[in-house]
C-alpha positions as a printed Julia matrix, in Angstrom:
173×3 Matrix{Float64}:
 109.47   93.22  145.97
 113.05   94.34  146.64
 114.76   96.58  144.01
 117.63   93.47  143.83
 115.15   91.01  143.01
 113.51   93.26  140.29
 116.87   93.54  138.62
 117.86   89.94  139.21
 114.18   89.49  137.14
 114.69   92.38  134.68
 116.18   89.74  132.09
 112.95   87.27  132.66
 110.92   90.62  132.1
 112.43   91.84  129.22
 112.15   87.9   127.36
 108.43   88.31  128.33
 108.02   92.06  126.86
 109.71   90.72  123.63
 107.9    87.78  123.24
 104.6    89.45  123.91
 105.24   92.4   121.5
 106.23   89.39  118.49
 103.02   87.58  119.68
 100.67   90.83  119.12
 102.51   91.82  116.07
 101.99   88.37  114.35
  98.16   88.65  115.6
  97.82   91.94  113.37
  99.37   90.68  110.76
  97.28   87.35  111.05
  94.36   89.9   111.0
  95.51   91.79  108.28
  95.76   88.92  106.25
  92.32   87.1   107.24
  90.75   90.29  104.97
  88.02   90.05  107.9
  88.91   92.94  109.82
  91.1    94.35  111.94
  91.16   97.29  114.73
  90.25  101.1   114.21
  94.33  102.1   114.57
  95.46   99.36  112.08
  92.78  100.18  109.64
  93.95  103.87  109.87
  97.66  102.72  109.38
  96.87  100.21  106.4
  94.89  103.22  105.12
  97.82  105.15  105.23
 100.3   102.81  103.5
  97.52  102.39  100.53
  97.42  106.37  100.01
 100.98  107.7   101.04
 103.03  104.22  100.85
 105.76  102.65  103.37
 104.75  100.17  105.45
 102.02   99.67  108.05
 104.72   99.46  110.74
 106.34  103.12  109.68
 103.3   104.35  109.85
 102.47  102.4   113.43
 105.91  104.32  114.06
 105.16  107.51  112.74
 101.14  107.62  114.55
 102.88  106.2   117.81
 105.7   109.29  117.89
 102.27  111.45  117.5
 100.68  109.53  120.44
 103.51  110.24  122.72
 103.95  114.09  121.69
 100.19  114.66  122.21
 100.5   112.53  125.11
 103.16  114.98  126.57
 101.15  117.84  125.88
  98.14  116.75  127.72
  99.96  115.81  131.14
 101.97  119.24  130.33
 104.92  116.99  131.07
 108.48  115.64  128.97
 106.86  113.23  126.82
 107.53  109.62  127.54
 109.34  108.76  125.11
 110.39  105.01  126.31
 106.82  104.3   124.8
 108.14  104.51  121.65
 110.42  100.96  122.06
 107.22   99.07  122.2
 105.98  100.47  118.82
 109.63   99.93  117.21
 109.79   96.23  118.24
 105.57   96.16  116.82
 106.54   97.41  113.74
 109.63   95.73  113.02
 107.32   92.57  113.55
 104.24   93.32  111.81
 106.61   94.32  108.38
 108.44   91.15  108.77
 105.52   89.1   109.29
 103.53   90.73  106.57
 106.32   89.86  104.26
 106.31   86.21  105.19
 102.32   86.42  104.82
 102.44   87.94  101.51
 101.45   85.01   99.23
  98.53   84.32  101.33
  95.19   85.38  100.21
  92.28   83.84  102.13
  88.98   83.99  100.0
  86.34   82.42  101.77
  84.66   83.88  104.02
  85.0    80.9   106.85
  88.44   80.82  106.74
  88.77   84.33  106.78
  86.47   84.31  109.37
  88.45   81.94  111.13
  92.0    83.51  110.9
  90.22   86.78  112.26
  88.9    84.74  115.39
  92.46   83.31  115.59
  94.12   86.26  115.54
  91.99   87.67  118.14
  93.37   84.71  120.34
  97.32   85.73  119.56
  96.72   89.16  120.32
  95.13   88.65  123.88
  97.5    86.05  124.47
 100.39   88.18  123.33
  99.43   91.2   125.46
  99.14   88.9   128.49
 102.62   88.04  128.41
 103.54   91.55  127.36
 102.24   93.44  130.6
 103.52   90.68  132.91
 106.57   92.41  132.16
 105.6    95.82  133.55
 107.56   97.43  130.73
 106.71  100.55  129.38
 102.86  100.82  127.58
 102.66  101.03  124.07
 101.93  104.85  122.61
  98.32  104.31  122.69
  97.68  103.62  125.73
 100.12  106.16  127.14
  97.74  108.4   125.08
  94.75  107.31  126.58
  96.22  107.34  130.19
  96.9   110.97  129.27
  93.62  111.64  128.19
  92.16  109.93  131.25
  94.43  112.17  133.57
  93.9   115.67  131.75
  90.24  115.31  131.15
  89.79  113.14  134.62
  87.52  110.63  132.71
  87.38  106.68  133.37
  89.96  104.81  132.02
  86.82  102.95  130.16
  85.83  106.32  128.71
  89.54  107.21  127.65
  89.71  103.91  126.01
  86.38  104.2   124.23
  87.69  107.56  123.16
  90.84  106.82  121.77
  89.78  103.89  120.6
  86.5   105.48  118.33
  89.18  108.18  117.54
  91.39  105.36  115.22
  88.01  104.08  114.23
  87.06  107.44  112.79
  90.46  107.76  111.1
  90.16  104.15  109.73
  86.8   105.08  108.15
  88.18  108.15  106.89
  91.64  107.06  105.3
């Protein structure tokens, strides 16, 4: 592709980005709210918000400027910090969409079942729109492409890792 025709697109990409970023966000909020589950990082950041306070999406802000840093650090490179717009549009949107959901409380065990599953569905549907756009990668997985390069490990292995990592930290907080 052409660099004109990339920026004649850049305005198509940047609709998709956004739209995919508010799609994932209301899928972990939608998760959050089913009281079924939800994954090791957002456990770790709703965690966080029950001991220390804030919101879930400072604290997605706070553990994604960490993710970038120790991202740097293990490329030995200028961190990338243009990962950090992707957690500052997902944590915007998770706050404001936890607001809206915060007179719903789902008790049985179906439903919550249910809005999990659902959820599941926004999220993979929001992150396929999101990396049509080729826009920078959220702060996790700039973290685990950094593990992947400084340890020279599969990107399966660096996922698992990272992944187990917020797991751990969910567990723990």
């Amino acid at each position: 592709m052409d660099v004109n025709h990339r920026a004649d697109m850049m305005p198509i990409r940047i609709a998709f980005f956004l739209i995919g970023l508010i799609l994932i966000s209301f899928g972990i909020s939608v998760s959050i709210v089913s009281n079924f589950g939800v994954g090791g990082w957002d456990a770790f950041n709703i965690g966080l918000k029950n001991h220390f306070g804030f919101t879930i999406g400072t604290w997605m802000n706070v553990c994604a400027a960490c993710f970038i840093l120790l991202g740097g650090l293990l490329r030995k490179e200028r961190p990338r910090f243009e990962t950090f717009i992707t957690s500052i549009v997902i944590g915007i949107s998770v706050d404001l969409w936890m607001l809206v959901f915060k007179p719903l409380q789902i008790q049985d065990i179906t439903y919550q079942f249910l809005v999990f599953m659902s959820a599941i569905v926004i999220i993979s549907i929001g992150a396929g729109i999101y990396l049509v756009s080729e826009l920078p990668p959220n702060p996790i997985d700039y973290f685990m492409l950094s593990l992947r390069q400084r340890f020279h490990i599969s990107i399966t292995k660096a996922k698992i890792g990272s992944e187990s990592l917020g797991l751990v930290l969910g567990f723990l907080s």
